[in-house]
PDB file of C-alpha atoms in Angstrom:
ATOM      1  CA  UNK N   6      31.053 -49.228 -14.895  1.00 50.00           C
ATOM      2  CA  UNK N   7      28.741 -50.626 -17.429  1.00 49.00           C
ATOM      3  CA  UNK N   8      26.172 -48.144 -19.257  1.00 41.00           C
ATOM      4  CA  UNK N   9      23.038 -49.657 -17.466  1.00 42.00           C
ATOM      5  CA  UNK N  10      25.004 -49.209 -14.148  1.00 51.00           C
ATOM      6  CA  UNK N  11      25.384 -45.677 -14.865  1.00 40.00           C
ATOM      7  CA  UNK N  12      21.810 -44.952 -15.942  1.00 38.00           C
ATOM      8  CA  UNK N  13      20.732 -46.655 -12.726  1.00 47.00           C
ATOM      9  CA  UNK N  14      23.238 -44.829 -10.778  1.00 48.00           C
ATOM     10  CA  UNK N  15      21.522 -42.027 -12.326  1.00 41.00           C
ATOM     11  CA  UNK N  16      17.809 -42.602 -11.848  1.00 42.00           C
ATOM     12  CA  UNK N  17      18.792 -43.313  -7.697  1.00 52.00           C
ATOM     13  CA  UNK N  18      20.025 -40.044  -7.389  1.00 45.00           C
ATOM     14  CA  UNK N  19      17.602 -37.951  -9.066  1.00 43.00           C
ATOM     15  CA  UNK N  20      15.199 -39.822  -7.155  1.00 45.00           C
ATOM     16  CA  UNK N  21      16.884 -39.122  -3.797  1.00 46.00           C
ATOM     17  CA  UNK N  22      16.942 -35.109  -4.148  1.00 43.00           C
ATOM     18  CA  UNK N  23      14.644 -33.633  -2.756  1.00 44.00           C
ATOM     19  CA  UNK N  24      11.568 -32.337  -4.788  1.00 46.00           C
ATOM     20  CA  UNK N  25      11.335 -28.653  -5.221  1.00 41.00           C
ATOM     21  CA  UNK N  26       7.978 -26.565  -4.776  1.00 41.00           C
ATOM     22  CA  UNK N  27       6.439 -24.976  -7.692  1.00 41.00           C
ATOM     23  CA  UNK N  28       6.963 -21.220  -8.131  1.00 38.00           C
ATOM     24  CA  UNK N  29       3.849 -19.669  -6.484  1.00 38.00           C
ATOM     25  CA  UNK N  30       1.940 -16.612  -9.200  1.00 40.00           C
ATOM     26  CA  UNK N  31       2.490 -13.340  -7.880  1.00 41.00           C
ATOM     27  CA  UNK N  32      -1.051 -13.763  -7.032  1.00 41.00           C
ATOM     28  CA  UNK N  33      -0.631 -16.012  -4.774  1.00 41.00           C
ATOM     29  CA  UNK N  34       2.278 -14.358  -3.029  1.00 42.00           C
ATOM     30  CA  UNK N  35       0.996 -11.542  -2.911  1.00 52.00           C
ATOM     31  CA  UNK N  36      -1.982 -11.956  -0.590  1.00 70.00           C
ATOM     32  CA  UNK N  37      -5.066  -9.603  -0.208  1.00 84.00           C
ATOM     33  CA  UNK N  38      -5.426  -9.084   3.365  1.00 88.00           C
ATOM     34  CA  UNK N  39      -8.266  -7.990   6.249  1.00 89.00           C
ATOM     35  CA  UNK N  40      -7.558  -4.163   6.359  1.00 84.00           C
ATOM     36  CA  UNK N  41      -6.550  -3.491   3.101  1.00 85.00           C
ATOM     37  CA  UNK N  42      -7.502   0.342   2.040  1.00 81.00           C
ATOM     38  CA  UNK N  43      -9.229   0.086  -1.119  1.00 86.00           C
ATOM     39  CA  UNK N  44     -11.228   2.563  -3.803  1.00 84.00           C
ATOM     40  CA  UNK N  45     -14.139   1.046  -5.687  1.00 89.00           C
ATOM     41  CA  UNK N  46     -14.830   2.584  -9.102  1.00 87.00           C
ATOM     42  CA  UNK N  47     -17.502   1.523 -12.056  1.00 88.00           C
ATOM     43  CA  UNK N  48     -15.833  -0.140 -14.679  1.00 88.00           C
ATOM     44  CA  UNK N  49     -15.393   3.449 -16.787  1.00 84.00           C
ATOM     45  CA  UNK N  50     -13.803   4.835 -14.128  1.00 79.00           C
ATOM     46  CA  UNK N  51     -16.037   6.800 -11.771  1.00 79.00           C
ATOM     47  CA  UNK N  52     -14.969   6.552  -8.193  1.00 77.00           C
ATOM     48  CA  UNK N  53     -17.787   5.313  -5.855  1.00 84.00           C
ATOM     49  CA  UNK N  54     -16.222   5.011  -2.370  1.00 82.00           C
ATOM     50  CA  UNK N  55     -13.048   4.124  -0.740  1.00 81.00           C
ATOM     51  CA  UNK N  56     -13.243   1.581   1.915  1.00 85.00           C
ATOM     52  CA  UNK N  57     -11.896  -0.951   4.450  1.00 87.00           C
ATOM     53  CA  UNK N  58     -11.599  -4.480   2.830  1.00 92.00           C
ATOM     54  CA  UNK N  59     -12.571  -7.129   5.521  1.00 93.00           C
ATOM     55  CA  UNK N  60     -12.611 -10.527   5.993  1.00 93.00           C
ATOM     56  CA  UNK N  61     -10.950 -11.803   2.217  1.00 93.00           C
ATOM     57  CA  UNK N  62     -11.682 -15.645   2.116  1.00 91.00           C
ATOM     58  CA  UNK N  63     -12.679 -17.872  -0.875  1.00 91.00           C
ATOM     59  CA  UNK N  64     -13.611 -14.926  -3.299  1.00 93.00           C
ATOM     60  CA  UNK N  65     -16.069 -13.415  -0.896  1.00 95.00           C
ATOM     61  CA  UNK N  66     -15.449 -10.158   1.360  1.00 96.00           C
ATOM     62  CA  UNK N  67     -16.746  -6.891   2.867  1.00 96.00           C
ATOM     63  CA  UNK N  68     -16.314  -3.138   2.277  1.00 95.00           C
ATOM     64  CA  UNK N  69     -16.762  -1.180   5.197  1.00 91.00           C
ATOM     65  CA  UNK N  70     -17.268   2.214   3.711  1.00 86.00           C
ATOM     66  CA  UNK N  71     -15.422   5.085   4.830  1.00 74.00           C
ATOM     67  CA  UNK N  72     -17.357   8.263   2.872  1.00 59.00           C
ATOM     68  CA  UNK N  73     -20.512   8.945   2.683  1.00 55.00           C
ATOM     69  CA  UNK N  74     -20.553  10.333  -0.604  1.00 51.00           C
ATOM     70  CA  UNK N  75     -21.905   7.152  -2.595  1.00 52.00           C
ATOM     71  CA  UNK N  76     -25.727   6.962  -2.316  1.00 48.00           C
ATOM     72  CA  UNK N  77     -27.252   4.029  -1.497  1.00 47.00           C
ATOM     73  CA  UNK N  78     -30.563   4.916  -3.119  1.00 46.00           C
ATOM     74  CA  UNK N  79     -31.557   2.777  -6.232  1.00 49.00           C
ATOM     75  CA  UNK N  80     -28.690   0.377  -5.485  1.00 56.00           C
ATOM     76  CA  UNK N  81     -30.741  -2.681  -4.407  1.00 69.00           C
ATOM     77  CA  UNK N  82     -29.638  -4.672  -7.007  1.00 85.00           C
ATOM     78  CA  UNK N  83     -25.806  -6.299  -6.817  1.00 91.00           C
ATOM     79  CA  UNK N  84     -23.106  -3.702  -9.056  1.00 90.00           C
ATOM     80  CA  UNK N  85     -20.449  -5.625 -10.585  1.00 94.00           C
ATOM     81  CA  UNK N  86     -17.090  -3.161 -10.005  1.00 95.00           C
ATOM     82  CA  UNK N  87     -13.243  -2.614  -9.473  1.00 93.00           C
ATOM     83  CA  UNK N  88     -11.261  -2.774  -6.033  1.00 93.00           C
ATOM     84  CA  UNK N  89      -8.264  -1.462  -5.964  1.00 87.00           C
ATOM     85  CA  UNK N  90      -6.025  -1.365  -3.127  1.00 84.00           C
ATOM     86  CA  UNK N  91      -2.492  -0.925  -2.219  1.00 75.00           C
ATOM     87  CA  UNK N  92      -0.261  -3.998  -0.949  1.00 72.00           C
ATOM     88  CA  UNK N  93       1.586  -2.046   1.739  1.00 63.00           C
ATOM     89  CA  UNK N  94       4.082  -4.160   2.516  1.00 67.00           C
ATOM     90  CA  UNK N  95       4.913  -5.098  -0.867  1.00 67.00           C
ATOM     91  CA  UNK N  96       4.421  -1.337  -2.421  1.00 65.00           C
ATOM     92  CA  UNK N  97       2.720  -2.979  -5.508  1.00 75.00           C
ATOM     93  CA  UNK N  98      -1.217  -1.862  -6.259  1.00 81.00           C
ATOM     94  CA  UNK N  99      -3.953  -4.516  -6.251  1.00 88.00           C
ATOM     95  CA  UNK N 100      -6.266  -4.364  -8.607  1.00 89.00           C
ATOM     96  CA  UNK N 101      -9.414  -6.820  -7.968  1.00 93.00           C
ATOM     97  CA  UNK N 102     -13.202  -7.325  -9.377  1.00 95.00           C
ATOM     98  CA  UNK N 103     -16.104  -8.457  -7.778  1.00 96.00           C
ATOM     99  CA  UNK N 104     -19.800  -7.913  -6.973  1.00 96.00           C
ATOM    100  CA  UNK N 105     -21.412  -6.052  -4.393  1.00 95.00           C
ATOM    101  CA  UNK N 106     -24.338  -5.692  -2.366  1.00 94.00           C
ATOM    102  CA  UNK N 107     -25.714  -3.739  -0.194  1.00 92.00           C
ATOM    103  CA  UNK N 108     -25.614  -4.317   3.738  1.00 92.00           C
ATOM    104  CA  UNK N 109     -26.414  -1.907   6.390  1.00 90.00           C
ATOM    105  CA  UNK N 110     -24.426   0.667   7.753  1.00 86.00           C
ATOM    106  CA  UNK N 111     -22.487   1.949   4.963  1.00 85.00           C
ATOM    107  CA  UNK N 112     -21.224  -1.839   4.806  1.00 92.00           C
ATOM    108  CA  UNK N 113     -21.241  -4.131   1.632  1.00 95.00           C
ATOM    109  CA  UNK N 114     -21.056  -7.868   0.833  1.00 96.00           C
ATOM    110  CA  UNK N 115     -18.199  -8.637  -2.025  1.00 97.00           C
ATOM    111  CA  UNK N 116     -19.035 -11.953  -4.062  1.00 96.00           C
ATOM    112  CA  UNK N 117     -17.184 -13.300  -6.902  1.00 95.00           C
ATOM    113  CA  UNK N 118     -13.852 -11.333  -5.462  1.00 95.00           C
ATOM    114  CA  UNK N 119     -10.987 -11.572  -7.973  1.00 93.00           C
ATOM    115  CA  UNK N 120      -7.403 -10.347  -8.368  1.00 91.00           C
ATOM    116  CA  UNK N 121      -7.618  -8.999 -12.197  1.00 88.00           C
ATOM    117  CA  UNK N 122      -3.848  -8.154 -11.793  1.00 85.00           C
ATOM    118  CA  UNK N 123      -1.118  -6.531 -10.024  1.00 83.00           C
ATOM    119  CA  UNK N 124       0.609  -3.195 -11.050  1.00 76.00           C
ATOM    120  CA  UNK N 125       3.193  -0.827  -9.886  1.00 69.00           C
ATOM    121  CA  UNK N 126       1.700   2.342 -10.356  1.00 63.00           C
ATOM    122  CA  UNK N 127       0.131   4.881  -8.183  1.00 58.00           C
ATOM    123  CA  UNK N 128      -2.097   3.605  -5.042  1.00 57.00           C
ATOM    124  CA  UNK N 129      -4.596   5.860  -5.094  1.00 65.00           C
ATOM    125  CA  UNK N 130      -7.273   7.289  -7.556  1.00 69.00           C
ATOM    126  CA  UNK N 131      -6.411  10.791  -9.073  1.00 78.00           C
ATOM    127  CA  UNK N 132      -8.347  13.492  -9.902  1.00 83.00           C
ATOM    128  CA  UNK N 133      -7.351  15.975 -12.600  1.00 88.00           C
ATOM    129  CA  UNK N 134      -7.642  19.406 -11.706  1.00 90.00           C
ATOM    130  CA  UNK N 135      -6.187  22.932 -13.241  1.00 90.00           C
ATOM    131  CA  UNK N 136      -6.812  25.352 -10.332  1.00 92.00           C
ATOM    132  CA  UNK N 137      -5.241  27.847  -8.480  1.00 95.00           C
ATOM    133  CA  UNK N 138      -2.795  27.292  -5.661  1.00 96.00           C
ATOM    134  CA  UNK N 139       0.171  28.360  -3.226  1.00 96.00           C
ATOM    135  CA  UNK N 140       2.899  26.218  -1.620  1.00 96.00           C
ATOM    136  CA  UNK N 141       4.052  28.094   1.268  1.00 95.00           C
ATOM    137  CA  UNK N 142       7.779  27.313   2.466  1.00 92.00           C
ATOM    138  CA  UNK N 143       8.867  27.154   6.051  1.00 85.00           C
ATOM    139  CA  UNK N 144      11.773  29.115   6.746  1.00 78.00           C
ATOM    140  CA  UNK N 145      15.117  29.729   5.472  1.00 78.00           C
ATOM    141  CA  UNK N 146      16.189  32.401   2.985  1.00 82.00           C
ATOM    142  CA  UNK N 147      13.155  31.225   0.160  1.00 82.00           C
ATOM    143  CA  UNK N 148      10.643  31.278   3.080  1.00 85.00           C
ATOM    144  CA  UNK N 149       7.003  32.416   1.851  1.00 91.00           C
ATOM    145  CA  UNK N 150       4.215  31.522  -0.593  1.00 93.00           C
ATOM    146  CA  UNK N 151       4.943  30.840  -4.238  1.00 94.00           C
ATOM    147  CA  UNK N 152       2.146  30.731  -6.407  1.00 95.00           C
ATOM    148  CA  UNK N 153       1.097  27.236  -8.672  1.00 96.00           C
ATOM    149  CA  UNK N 154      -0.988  24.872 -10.241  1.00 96.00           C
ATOM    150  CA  UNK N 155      -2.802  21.789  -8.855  1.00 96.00           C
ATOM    151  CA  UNK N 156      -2.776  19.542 -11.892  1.00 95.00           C
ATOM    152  CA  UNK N 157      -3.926  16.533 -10.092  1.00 92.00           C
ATOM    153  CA  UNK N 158      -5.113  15.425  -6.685  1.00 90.00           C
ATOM    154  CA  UNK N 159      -5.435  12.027  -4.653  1.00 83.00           C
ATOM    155  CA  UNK N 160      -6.039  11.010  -1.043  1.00 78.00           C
ATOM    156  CA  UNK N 161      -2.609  10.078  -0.915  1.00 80.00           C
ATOM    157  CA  UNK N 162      -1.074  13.192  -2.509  1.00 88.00           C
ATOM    158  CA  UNK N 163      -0.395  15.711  -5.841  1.00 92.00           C
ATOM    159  CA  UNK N 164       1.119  16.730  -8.635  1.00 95.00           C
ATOM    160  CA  UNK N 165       1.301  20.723  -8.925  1.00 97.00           C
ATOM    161  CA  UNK N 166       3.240  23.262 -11.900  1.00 96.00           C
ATOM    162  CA  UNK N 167       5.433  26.049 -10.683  1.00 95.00           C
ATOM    163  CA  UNK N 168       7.925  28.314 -11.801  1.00 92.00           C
ATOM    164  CA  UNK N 169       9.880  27.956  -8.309  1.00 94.00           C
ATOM    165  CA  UNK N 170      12.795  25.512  -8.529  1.00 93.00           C
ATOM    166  CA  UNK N 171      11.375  22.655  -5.930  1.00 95.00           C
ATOM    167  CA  UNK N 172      14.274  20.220  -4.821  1.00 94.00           C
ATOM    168  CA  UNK N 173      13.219  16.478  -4.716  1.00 94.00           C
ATOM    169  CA  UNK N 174      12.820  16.281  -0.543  1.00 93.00           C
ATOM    170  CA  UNK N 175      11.673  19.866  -0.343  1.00 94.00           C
ATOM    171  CA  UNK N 176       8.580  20.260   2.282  1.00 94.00           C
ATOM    172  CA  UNK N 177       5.970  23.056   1.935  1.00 95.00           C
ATOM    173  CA  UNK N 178       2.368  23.413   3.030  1.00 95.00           C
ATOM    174  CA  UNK N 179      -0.122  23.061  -0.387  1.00 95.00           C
ATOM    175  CA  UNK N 180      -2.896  25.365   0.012  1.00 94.00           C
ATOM    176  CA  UNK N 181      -5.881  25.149  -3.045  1.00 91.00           C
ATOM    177  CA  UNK N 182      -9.589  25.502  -2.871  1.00 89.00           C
ATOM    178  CA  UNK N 183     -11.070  22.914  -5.053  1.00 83.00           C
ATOM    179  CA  UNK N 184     -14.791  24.197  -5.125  1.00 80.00           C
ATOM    180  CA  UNK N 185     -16.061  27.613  -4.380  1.00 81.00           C
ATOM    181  CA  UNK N 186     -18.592  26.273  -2.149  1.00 79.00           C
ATOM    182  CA  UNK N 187     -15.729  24.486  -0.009  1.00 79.00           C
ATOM    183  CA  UNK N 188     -13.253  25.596   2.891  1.00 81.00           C
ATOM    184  CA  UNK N 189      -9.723  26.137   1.643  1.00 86.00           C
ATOM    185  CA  UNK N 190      -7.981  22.419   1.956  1.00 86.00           C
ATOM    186  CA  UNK N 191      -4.189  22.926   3.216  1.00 90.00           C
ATOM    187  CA  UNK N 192      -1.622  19.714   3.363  1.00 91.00           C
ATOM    188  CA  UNK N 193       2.007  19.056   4.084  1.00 94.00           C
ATOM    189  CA  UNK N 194       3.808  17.985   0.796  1.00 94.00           C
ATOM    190  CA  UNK N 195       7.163  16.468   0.314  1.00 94.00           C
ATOM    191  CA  UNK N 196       8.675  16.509  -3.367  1.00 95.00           C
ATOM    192  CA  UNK N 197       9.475  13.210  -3.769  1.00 92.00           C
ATOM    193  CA  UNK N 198       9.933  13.497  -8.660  1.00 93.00           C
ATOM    194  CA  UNK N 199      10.509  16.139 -10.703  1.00 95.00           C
ATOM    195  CA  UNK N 200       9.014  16.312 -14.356  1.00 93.00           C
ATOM    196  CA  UNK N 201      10.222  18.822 -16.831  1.00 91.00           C
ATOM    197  CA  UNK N 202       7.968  19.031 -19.927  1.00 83.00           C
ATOM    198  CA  UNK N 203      10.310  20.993 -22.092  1.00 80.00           C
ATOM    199  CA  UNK N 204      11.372  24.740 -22.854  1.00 79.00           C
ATOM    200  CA  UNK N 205       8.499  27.194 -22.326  1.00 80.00           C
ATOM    201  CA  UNK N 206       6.258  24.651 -20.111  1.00 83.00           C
ATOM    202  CA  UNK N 207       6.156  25.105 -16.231  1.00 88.00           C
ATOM    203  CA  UNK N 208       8.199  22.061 -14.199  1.00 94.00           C
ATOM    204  CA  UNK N 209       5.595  19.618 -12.708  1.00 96.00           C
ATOM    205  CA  UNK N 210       6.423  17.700  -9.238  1.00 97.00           C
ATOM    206  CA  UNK N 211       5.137  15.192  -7.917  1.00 94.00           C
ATOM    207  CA  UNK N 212       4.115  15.249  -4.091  1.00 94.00           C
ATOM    208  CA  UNK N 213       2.961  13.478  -1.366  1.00 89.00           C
ATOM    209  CA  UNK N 214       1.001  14.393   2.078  1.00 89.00           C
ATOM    210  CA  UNK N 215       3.028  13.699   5.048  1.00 89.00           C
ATOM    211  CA  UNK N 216       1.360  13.724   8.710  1.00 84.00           C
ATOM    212  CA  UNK N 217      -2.207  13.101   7.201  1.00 76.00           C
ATOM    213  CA  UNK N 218      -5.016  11.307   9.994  1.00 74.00           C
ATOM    214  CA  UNK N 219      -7.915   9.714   9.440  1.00 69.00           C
ATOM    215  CA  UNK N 220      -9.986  13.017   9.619  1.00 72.00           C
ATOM    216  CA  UNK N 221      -7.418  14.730   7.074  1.00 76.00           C
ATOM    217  CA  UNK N 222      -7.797  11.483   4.218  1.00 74.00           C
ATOM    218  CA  UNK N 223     -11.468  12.030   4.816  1.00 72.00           C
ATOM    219  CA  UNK N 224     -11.768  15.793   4.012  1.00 76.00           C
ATOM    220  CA  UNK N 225      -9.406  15.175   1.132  1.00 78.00           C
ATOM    221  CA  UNK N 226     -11.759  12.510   0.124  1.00 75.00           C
ATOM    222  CA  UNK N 227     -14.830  14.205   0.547  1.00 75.00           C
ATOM    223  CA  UNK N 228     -13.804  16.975  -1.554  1.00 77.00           C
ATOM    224  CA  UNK N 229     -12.241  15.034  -4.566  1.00 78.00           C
ATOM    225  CA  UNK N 230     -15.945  13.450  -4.581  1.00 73.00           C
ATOM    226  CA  UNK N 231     -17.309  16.540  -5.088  1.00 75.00           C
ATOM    227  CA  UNK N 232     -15.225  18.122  -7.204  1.00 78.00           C
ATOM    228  CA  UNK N 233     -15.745  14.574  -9.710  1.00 72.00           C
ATOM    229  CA  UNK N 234     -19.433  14.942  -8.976  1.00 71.00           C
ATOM    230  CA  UNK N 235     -18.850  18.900 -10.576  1.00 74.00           C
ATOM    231  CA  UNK N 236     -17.175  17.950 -13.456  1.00 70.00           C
ATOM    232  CA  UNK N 237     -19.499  14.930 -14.360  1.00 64.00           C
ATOM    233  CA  UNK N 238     -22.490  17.480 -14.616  1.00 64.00           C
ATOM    234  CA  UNK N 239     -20.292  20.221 -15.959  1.00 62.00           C
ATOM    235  CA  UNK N 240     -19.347  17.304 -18.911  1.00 55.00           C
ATOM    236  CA  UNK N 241     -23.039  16.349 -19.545  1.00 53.00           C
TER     237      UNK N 241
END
């Protein structure tokens, strides 16, 4: 077989396989979706409202707000801010920027909806704390309340300090009072990390809330507003 045979042998059969799609971005794979959960924060970091993302099409969307805690007073004008939500099926957060204006009913129009990026850290917004608390455990031989530290709080769950040896899996029922002027907030935790800090520092463990509803991820909401609204004017 002659060398221009070959090459034309060649040419044929790359011709005849079949053309492979480009790799699609994470971006595009990973698709923001009607019903997403999402927290909207200013761009230094103050948390506004969490919401109900609706309707994602062609960078344009709505936030159907779920607390009440964000005034709409003196917000007339469009806010440029951060979405973040939480890809469930993909575990991955979403983090997204946009502009928003005010609609009716606790509702707002998103224009100029981006994804900024995609991360693997924590879903939900965190508030630090250093207060008080108990973790009461339910049964068996190390059944009671142990006393602790809430170091840091979210809707979807905490990190607290104790001297009690936790076990990664270990359930107990958080009790803490984050403002004076609130009723005492109580959730079922499961240890799901352990963080040592080193010799003469309390172990740290990171928790989530099992068996929360709707109602429950409200309170928990409502009071991590106020206790950020406390510490803003406590700071000024």
């Amino acid at each position: 077989m002659g060398l221009f045979d070959l090459f034309h042998r060649l040419v044929q059969e790359k011709a005849e396989e079949p053309e492979l799609p480009a790799p699609r971005q994470e971006e595009d794979e990973l698709e923001i979706y009607s019903g997403m959960r999402v927290e909207v924060t200013t761009f230094d970091g103050q948390l506004l409202f969490v919401a109900k993302l609706i309707g994602p099409r062609e960078g344009r969307a709505q936030l159907h707000q779920y607390s009440e805690s964000f005034s709409h007073q003196g917000e007339e004008e469009p806010v440029r801010v951060r979405i973040r939500g939480y890809h469930d099926h993909a575990r991955k957060a979403v983090y997204m920027e946009g502009t928003i204006s005010m609609l009716p009913e606790r509702k707002w129009q998103v224009e100029e909806l981006v994804v900024a990026r995609i991360g693997n850290d924590r879903a939900f917004f965190r508030l630090d704390t250093n207060v008080d608390a108990t973790a009461t455990i339910m049964g068996g031989r190390n059944a009671g309340e142990k006393a602790c530290k809430l170091l840091n709080i979210s809707v979807g769950g905490a990190c607290i300090a104790s001297a009690y040896p936790f076990q990664e899996g270990d359930k107990f029922l958080l009790k803490v009072k984050l403002l004076e002027d609130r009723d005492t907030s109580v959730m079922y935790c499961q240890v799901l990390r352990i963080i040592n800090r080193g010799e003469n520092k309390p172990t740290e463990f990171g928790c989530r809330f099992l068996e929360l509803n709707e109602s429950d991820e409200a309170k928990i909401t409502q009071n991590i507003f106020a206790a950020q609204r406390q510490q803003r004017s406590g700071a000024r």
